[in-house]
Structures are given as C-alpha cells and as structure tokens.
mmCIF file of C-alpha atoms in Angstrom:
data_model
loop_
_atom_site.group_PDB
_atom_site.id
_atom_site.type_symbol
_atom_site.label_atom_id
_atom_site.label_comp_id
_atom_site.label_asym_id
_atom_site.label_seq_id
_atom_site.Cartn_x
_atom_site.Cartn_y
_atom_site.Cartn_z
ATOM 1 C CA MET A 1 170.250 134.799 96.360
ATOM 2 C CA GLU A 2 167.535 137.431 95.865
ATOM 3 C CA ILE A 3 166.101 135.498 92.910
ATOM 4 C CA LEU A 4 165.951 132.320 95.002
ATOM 5 C CA TYR A 5 164.210 134.210 97.811
ATOM 6 C CA HIS A 6 161.533 135.543 95.423
ATOM 7 C CA ARG A 7 161.026 132.060 93.988
ATOM 8 C CA LEU A 8 160.519 130.669 97.488
ATOM 9 C CA LEU A 9 157.943 133.373 98.231
ATOM 10 C CA GLU A 10 156.208 132.679 94.923
ATOM 11 C CA ASN A 11 156.123 128.929 95.619
ATOM 12 C CA GLN A 12 154.714 129.536 99.111
ATOM 13 C CA SER A 13 152.023 131.791 97.646
ATOM 14 C CA ILE A 14 151.079 129.163 95.047
ATOM 15 C CA ALA A 15 150.988 126.404 97.684
ATOM 16 C CA ARG A 16 148.823 128.539 99.979
ATOM 17 C CA SER A 17 146.449 129.366 97.117
ATOM 18 C CA GLU A 18 146.142 125.686 96.156
ATOM 19 C CA SER A 19 145.543 124.723 99.783
ATOM 20 C CA GLU A 20 142.803 127.337 100.151
ATOM 21 C CA SER A 21 141.232 126.194 96.893
ATOM 22 C CA SER A 22 141.272 122.561 98.013
ATOM 23 C CA ALA A 23 139.747 123.497 101.366
ATOM 24 C CA ALA A 24 136.980 125.438 99.616
ATOM 25 C CA ILE A 25 136.249 122.458 97.356
ATOM 26 C CA ARG A 26 136.111 120.069 100.332
ATOM 27 C CA GLN A 27 133.806 122.443 102.202
ATOM 28 C CA SER A 28 131.526 122.716 99.174
ATOM 29 C CA GLN A 29 131.457 118.925 98.780
ATOM 30 C CA MET A 30 130.647 118.532 102.475
ATOM 31 C CA ARG A 31 127.747 121.018 102.185
ATOM 32 C CA ASP A 32 126.425 119.165 99.140
ATOM 33 C CA TYR A 33 126.639 115.833 100.987
ATOM 34 C CA TYR A 34 124.775 117.044 104.067
ATOM 35 C CA SER A 35 122.158 118.765 101.922
ATOM 36 C CA MET A 36 121.627 115.515 100.005
ATOM 37 C CA TRP A 37 121.468 113.530 103.275
ATOM 38 C CA VAL A 38 118.851 115.852 104.751
ATOM 39 C CA HIS A 39 116.629 115.485 101.698
ATOM 40 C CA GLN A 40 117.126 111.716 101.541
ATOM 41 C CA ILE A 41 116.272 111.181 105.220
ATOM 42 C CA LYS A 42 112.913 112.873 104.656
ATOM 43 C CA THR A 43 111.732 109.856 102.621
ATOM 44 C CA PRO A 44 111.893 107.257 105.444
ATOM 45 C CA ILE A 45 110.457 109.843 107.868
ATOM 46 C CA SER A 46 107.456 110.351 105.575
ATOM 47 C CA ALA A 47 107.080 106.574 105.226
ATOM 48 C CA MET A 48 107.111 106.154 109.022
ATOM 49 C CA LYS A 49 104.417 108.822 109.375
ATOM 50 C CA LEU A 50 102.193 107.018 106.865
ATOM 51 C CA LEU A 51 102.711 103.702 108.660
ATOM 52 C CA LEU A 52 101.842 105.329 111.985
ATOM 53 C CA GLU A 53 98.653 106.817 110.554
ATOM 54 C CA ALA A 54 97.692 103.403 109.188
ATOM 55 C CA GLU A 55 98.288 101.827 112.602
ATOM 56 C CA ARG A 56 96.114 104.487 114.235
ATOM 57 C CA GLU A 57 93.270 103.761 111.815
ATOM 58 C CA GLU A 58 93.599 100.021 112.435
ATOM 59 C CA LEU A 59 93.576 100.584 116.195
ATOM 60 C CA GLY A 60 90.484 102.758 115.878
ATOM 61 C CA GLN A 61 88.662 100.022 114.009
ATOM 62 C CA LEU A 62 89.805 97.311 116.405
ATOM 63 C CA ILE A 63 87.165 96.015 118.783
ATOM 64 C CA CYS A 64 88.993 95.202 121.979
ATOM 65 C CA ASP A 65 87.532 94.203 125.317
ATOM 66 C CA ASP A 66 90.748 95.148 127.069
ATOM 67 C CA GLU A 67 90.418 98.945 127.195
ATOM 68 C CA GLN A 68 93.605 99.277 129.234
ATOM 69 C CA SER A 69 95.686 97.576 126.539
ATOM 70 C CA GLN A 70 94.053 99.713 123.861
ATOM 71 C CA CYS A 71 94.837 102.906 125.792
ATOM 72 C CA LEU A 72 98.421 101.747 126.290
ATOM 73 C CA LEU A 73 98.835 101.158 122.550
ATOM 74 C CA SER A 74 97.402 104.599 121.837
ATOM 75 C CA ASP A 75 99.779 106.228 124.344
ATOM 76 C CA ASN A 76 102.720 104.409 122.784
ATOM 77 C CA MET A 77 101.714 105.722 119.366
ATOM 78 C CA ASP A 78 101.494 109.251 120.765
ATOM 79 C CA SER A 79 105.017 108.920 122.156
ATOM 80 C CA PHE A 80 106.258 107.483 118.870
ATOM 81 C CA GLU A 81 104.667 110.370 116.960
ATOM 82 C CA ASP A 82 106.272 112.921 119.320
ATOM 83 C CA GLU A 83 109.712 111.401 118.802
ATOM 84 C CA LEU A 84 109.214 111.265 115.038
ATOM 85 C CA PHE A 85 108.203 114.925 115.103
ATOM 86 C CA ARG A 86 111.377 115.708 117.057
ATOM 87 C CA ILE A 87 113.461 113.934 114.393
ATOM 88 C CA GLU A 88 111.796 116.074 111.732
ATOM 89 C CA GLU A 89 112.695 119.201 113.686
ATOM 90 C CA TYR A 90 116.348 118.152 113.956
ATOM 91 C CA VAL A 91 116.509 117.378 110.233
ATOM 92 C CA SER A 92 114.963 120.750 109.403
ATOM 93 C CA MET A 93 117.426 122.482 111.731
ATOM 94 C CA ALA A 94 120.365 120.755 110.026
ATOM 95 C CA LEU A 95 119.183 122.023 106.647
ATOM 96 C CA GLN A 96 118.590 125.574 107.891
ATOM 97 C CA TYR A 97 121.976 125.590 109.639
ATOM 98 C CA GLN A 98 123.633 124.857 106.303
ATOM 99 C CA ARG A 99 121.655 127.585 104.588
ATOM 100 C CA VAL A 100 122.255 130.262 107.189
ATOM 101 C CA SER A 101 125.995 129.454 107.188
ATOM 102 C CA SER A 102 126.164 129.872 103.414
ATOM 103 C CA THR A 103 127.666 133.055 101.967
ATOM 104 C CA GLU A 104 124.835 133.164 99.420
ATOM 105 C CA ASN A 105 121.545 134.911 100.210
ATOM 106 C CA ASP A 106 119.156 131.963 100.269
ATOM 107 C CA PHE A 107 116.022 134.054 100.790
ATOM 108 C CA VAL A 108 113.520 136.186 98.880
ATOM 109 C CA LEU A 109 111.963 139.286 100.422
ATOM 110 C CA GLU A 110 108.313 139.705 99.517
ATOM 111 C CA LYS A 111 105.032 140.772 101.077
ATOM 112 C CA VAL A 112 103.872 138.004 103.403
ATOM 113 C CA SER A 113 100.642 137.554 105.375
ATOM 114 C CA VAL A 114 101.698 137.339 109.020
ATOM 115 C CA ASP A 115 98.435 135.653 109.991
ATOM 116 C CA GLY A 116 98.944 132.816 107.514
ATOM 117 C CA VAL A 117 102.446 132.018 108.758
ATOM 118 C CA ILE A 118 101.367 132.126 112.426
ATOM 119 C CA ARG A 119 98.347 129.886 111.870
ATOM 120 C CA ASP A 120 100.395 127.336 109.906
ATOM 121 C CA THR A 121 102.928 127.257 112.744
ATOM 122 C CA ILE A 122 100.209 126.744 115.373
ATOM 123 C CA LYS A 123 98.675 123.971 113.268
ATOM 124 C CA LYS A 124 102.041 122.202 113.064
ATOM 125 C CA TYR A 125 102.344 122.045 116.864
ATOM 126 C CA ALA A 126 98.636 121.627 117.677
ATOM 127 C CA LYS A 127 98.766 117.875 118.405
ATOM 128 C CA ILE A 128 101.689 118.212 120.785
ATOM 129 C CA MET A 129 100.014 121.073 122.645
ATOM 130 C CA ILE A 130 96.787 119.090 122.974
ATOM 131 C CA ARG A 131 98.601 116.010 124.286
ATOM 132 C CA ARG A 132 100.510 118.121 126.803
ATOM 133 C CA HIS A 133 97.399 120.104 127.782
ATOM 134 C CA ILE A 134 98.983 123.428 126.828
ATOM 135 C CA GLY A 135 96.522 126.135 125.792
ATOM 136 C CA MET A 136 97.010 128.452 122.804
ATOM 137 C CA ASN A 137 95.776 132.034 122.603
ATOM 138 C CA TYR A 138 95.909 133.858 119.263
ATOM 139 C CA SER A 139 93.306 136.258 117.849
ATOM 140 C CA GLY A 140 94.685 136.978 114.356
ATOM 141 C CA THR A 141 96.031 139.918 112.348
ATOM 142 C CA VAL A 142 95.610 141.412 108.867
ATOM 143 C CA GLN A 143 99.145 142.821 108.762
ATOM 144 C CA GLU A 144 101.537 142.049 105.926
ATOM 145 C CA VAL A 145 105.309 142.483 106.185
ATOM 146 C CA TYR A 146 108.281 142.210 103.855
ATOM 147 C CA THR A 147 110.120 139.029 104.733
ATOM 148 C CA ASP A 148 110.914 135.530 103.504
ATOM 149 C CA GLY A 149 107.872 133.432 104.381
ATOM 150 C CA LYS A 150 109.774 130.159 104.786
ATOM 151 C CA TRP A 151 112.435 131.694 107.019
ATOM 152 C CA LEU A 152 109.851 133.538 109.114
ATOM 153 C CA ALA A 153 108.022 130.220 109.546
ATOM 154 C CA PHE A 154 111.264 128.586 110.692
ATOM 155 C CA ILE A 155 111.870 131.342 113.283
ATOM 156 C CA LEU A 156 108.319 131.089 114.621
ATOM 157 C CA GLU A 157 108.525 127.288 114.742
ATOM 158 C CA GLN A 158 111.720 127.418 116.786
ATOM 159 C CA LEU A 159 110.259 129.938 119.225
ATOM 160 C CA LEU A 160 106.974 128.051 119.603
ATOM 161 C CA SER A 161 108.821 124.744 119.981
ATOM 162 C CA ASN A 162 110.882 126.236 122.829
ATOM 163 C CA ALA A 163 107.782 127.706 124.472
ATOM 164 C CA ILE A 164 106.082 124.284 124.435
ATOM 165 C CA LYS A 165 109.214 122.440 125.556
ATOM 166 C CA TYR A 166 109.689 124.596 128.649
ATOM 167 C CA THR A 167 106.013 124.983 129.609
ATOM 168 C CA PRO A 168 105.005 121.908 131.630
ATOM 169 C CA GLN A 169 101.556 123.411 132.171
ATOM 170 C CA GLY A 170 99.707 126.593 131.277
ATOM 171 C CA PHE A 171 99.425 128.301 127.910
ATOM 172 C CA VAL A 172 101.234 130.030 125.055
ATOM 173 C CA LYS A 173 100.004 133.382 123.778
ATOM 174 C CA ILE A 174 100.869 134.911 120.394
ATOM 175 C CA GLU A 175 100.128 138.611 119.989
ATOM 176 C CA THR A 176 100.782 141.242 117.315
ATOM 177 C CA ALA A 177 101.163 144.996 117.685
ATOM 178 C CA LYS A 178 101.831 147.985 115.431
ATOM 179 C CA GLU A 179 103.788 150.973 116.698
ATOM 180 C CA ALA A 180 104.491 153.847 114.284
ATOM 181 C CA ASN A 181 106.558 152.286 111.462
ATOM 182 C CA ARG A 182 107.221 149.041 113.345
ATOM 183 C CA PHE A 183 105.274 145.795 113.675
ATOM 184 C CA PHE A 184 105.848 143.138 116.333
ATOM 185 C CA ILE A 185 105.006 139.484 116.841
ATOM 186 C CA THR A 186 105.307 138.365 120.456
ATOM 187 C CA ILE A 187 105.282 134.807 121.765
ATOM 188 C CA LYS A 188 104.655 134.536 125.489
ATOM 189 C CA ASP A 189 104.576 131.376 127.599
ATOM 190 C CA THR A 190 103.885 130.556 131.240
ATOM 191 C CA GLY A 191 106.799 128.139 131.468
ATOM 192 C CA ILE A 192 109.765 127.685 133.752
ATOM 193 C CA GLY A 193 111.540 130.833 132.566
ATOM 194 C CA ILE A 194 115.234 131.549 132.008
ATOM 195 C CA LYS A 195 117.817 132.584 134.577
ATOM 196 C CA ALA A 196 118.886 136.246 134.397
ATOM 197 C CA GLU A 197 122.541 135.305 133.864
ATOM 198 C CA ASP A 198 121.606 133.115 130.883
ATOM 199 C CA LEU A 199 119.479 135.707 129.032
ATOM 200 C CA PRO A 200 122.342 137.721 127.452
ATOM 201 C CA ARG A 201 123.731 134.528 125.869
ATOM 202 C CA VAL A 202 120.615 132.642 124.712
ATOM 203 C CA PHE A 203 121.225 133.567 121.054
ATOM 204 C CA GLU A 204 124.845 132.402 121.088
ATOM 205 C CA LYS A 205 125.773 129.337 119.065
ATOM 206 C CA GLY A 206 125.760 126.192 121.197
ATOM 207 C CA TYR A 207 124.792 127.954 124.430
ATOM 208 C CA THR A 208 122.137 126.043 126.392
ATOM 209 C CA GLY A 209 122.352 127.569 129.872
ATOM 210 C CA TYR A 210 120.708 126.097 132.946
ATOM 211 C CA ASN A 211 117.603 124.886 131.080
ATOM 212 C CA GLY A 212 119.795 123.202 128.493
ATOM 213 C CA HIS A 213 121.690 121.306 131.176
ATOM 214 C CA ALA A 214 118.359 120.105 132.567
ATOM 215 C CA ASP A 215 117.200 119.095 129.075
ATOM 216 C CA LYS A 216 119.965 116.785 127.818
ATOM 217 C CA LYS A 217 118.586 116.953 124.250
ATOM 218 C CA ALA A 218 119.047 120.732 123.940
ATOM 219 C CA THR A 219 121.515 121.734 121.202
ATOM 220 C CA GLY A 220 121.767 125.497 121.622
ATOM 221 C CA ILE A 221 121.380 125.918 117.847
ATOM 222 C CA GLY A 222 117.711 126.892 117.396
ATOM 223 C CA LEU A 223 117.830 130.389 118.909
ATOM 224 C CA TYR A 224 121.217 131.008 117.284
ATOM 225 C CA LEU A 225 119.688 130.324 113.870
ATOM 226 C CA CYS A 226 116.725 132.576 114.712
ATOM 227 C CA ARG A 227 119.035 135.507 115.469
ATOM 228 C CA GLN A 228 121.239 134.890 112.423
ATOM 229 C CA MET A 229 118.293 134.736 110.056
ATOM 230 C CA ALA A 230 116.497 137.689 111.642
ATOM 231 C CA ASP A 231 119.665 139.747 111.121
ATOM 232 C CA LYS A 232 119.889 138.695 107.471
ATOM 233 C CA LEU A 233 116.250 139.602 106.886
ATOM 234 C CA GLY A 234 116.597 142.952 108.647
ATOM 235 C CA HIS A 235 114.308 141.968 111.548
ATOM 236 C CA THR A 236 114.974 142.308 115.258
ATOM 237 C CA ILE A 237 114.543 139.661 117.938
ATOM 238 C CA ARG A 238 114.776 140.041 121.692
ATOM 239 C CA MET A 239 113.749 138.107 124.763
ATOM 240 C CA GLU A 240 112.620 138.732 128.334
ATOM 241 C CA SER A 241 112.140 136.060 130.973
ATOM 242 C CA GLU A 242 111.733 135.456 134.668
ATOM 243 C CA ILE A 243 112.225 132.199 136.520
ATOM 244 C CA GLY A 244 108.891 130.577 137.340
ATOM 245 C CA LYS A 245 106.875 133.174 135.390
ATOM 246 C CA GLY A 246 107.635 132.401 131.766
ATOM 247 C CA THR A 247 109.337 133.888 128.714
ATOM 248 C CA LYS A 248 108.385 136.488 126.129
ATOM 249 C CA VAL A 249 110.040 136.917 122.712
ATOM 250 C CA TRP A 250 109.577 139.823 120.288
ATOM 251 C CA ILE A 251 110.178 139.725 116.526
ATOM 252 C CA GLY A 252 110.263 143.235 115.038
ATOM 253 C CA PHE A 253 109.631 144.263 111.420
ATOM 254 C CA ASP A 254 110.336 147.586 109.707
ATOM 255 C CA LEU A 255 107.167 148.708 107.894
ATOM 256 C CA ASP A 256 109.094 151.382 105.954
ATOM 257 C CA TYR A 257 110.848 148.683 103.924
ATOM 258 C CA ALA A 258 110.961 149.741 100.256
ATOM 259 C CA ASP A 259 110.767 147.022 97.597
ATOM 260 C CA THR A 260 113.247 148.110 94.902
ATOM 261 C CA ARG A 261 112.712 145.132 92.600
ATOM 262 C CA ASP A 262 111.274 145.669 89.106
#
C-alpha cells in the first residue's frame, strides 16, 4: 500500500512538472508570436506613412480654385496622420509590454545624454502639438545619467503623450534639476488634471480613473509600463496633479551610480 502511495505521488509530481513545462513552452511561443506580429505590422504602417507623405506633396503641388475643398483635404490628412501615429504608439506599447513582462533584463545601462533623449521625444510629438496649438517650453541640459536610452525615451514618450492628450489648450513644460546626488526630469502640463482619489492608483496596471472613463481609448497600460521600467532601471517616478490646473511628473536618477562593467 505504501509503495502504491509513493508511486501515485511520483506520478502526480511528473504530471505537474510536464504541465508546467508545457505551459512555459506555450507562453514562450505566444511571446514569440506577438513579437513577430509587432515587427511585421510596422511594415504596412511605414508604407502608409510614405503614401500619406506622397499625397501631401501632390496636394501641395495641386492648383485648385476651391480653397475650401483643399483645406478640407489637408485637414483630413492631418486627422489620418494623427490616427496613424496613435496606431504606432499602440504597437510600440505592445512590444514594450512584452519586454517589461519578460524575466530577462532587456536593457543596457550606460551613460546617456538627457538632452538628446528629451529633444528626440519633443521632435516626435512636435506635429501633434502644433496642430493642437499646444506650446512647448524646454531650455536644455548638459547632464548625463546612467540609464537605458531606449527605455528612457519610451518613458518620456508616454508621459509627453499623456500631457498632450489631456491638455486641450495651454502648454507643456519640461525642466531638469540637480539636487545633491540626484537629478530630475519634470514634465508639467496645464491640462485638465487628475482627481485626488485617482492619483494613488495611476501607475496600476489597467487603471484609467475618471479621465480614462472620459477617454474611451485609454488603456491604463502606459503609466504602468513607465513605473515598471523605472523600477528595473533604478529610477524613481512620481506624480502630482490638481483638477483644472494640470499635472506634473518627476523622473529621478541616482548620480552616484557606479558602472562596474569592464
């Protein structure tokens, strides 16, 4: 009887191990599929951008007596470009979500020019800010920090995207400050703000709060990814906001970071 009992336990252990192994394989295959899909979808997106640019050039060269029709076509192209840009953001978020959820460290810490990353981020969103009449205030910095440049860019893009999305009018201001052994990037907007009861949960996965309910396209993933990646990189991120007065986000860097690589 005892031998039978031990055999049953052994069989259960083997079955559980095989089940866990199969689940791990399926999860790995699913990650590979989504990663492949994200990279494949970039090709038609790039093609659509090229076609849109060609249409813009053709419209610019077109001599049309009907200025109203020409303006309408231009506005339609602007809207199309905005939606295409939004698709790109969602695709990028899907890829980063996979990476941040991975158990592997998909980042490289190195000295990065903060100014370069900030300016590239502003350039990416410049057209949208111009079309929405949102001002940008940034004076520059010479500071370098230890981080992963691509991941820092992703964090800044998410924060700037949110600032633009929830600022119907006004401006966005990016500032930098150095305090003792710490360095901070702050992104401040003059937007609609966030309710006090929502602030403690804005970095939770899937949480959209009041603003998210108003914006049906909100996913509640962007800020979650920002916090997850900031934690992995050893940075801090916090937010303050007031309804009707805007939002301010801080990203903090430790300047005492020691590079132990050869």
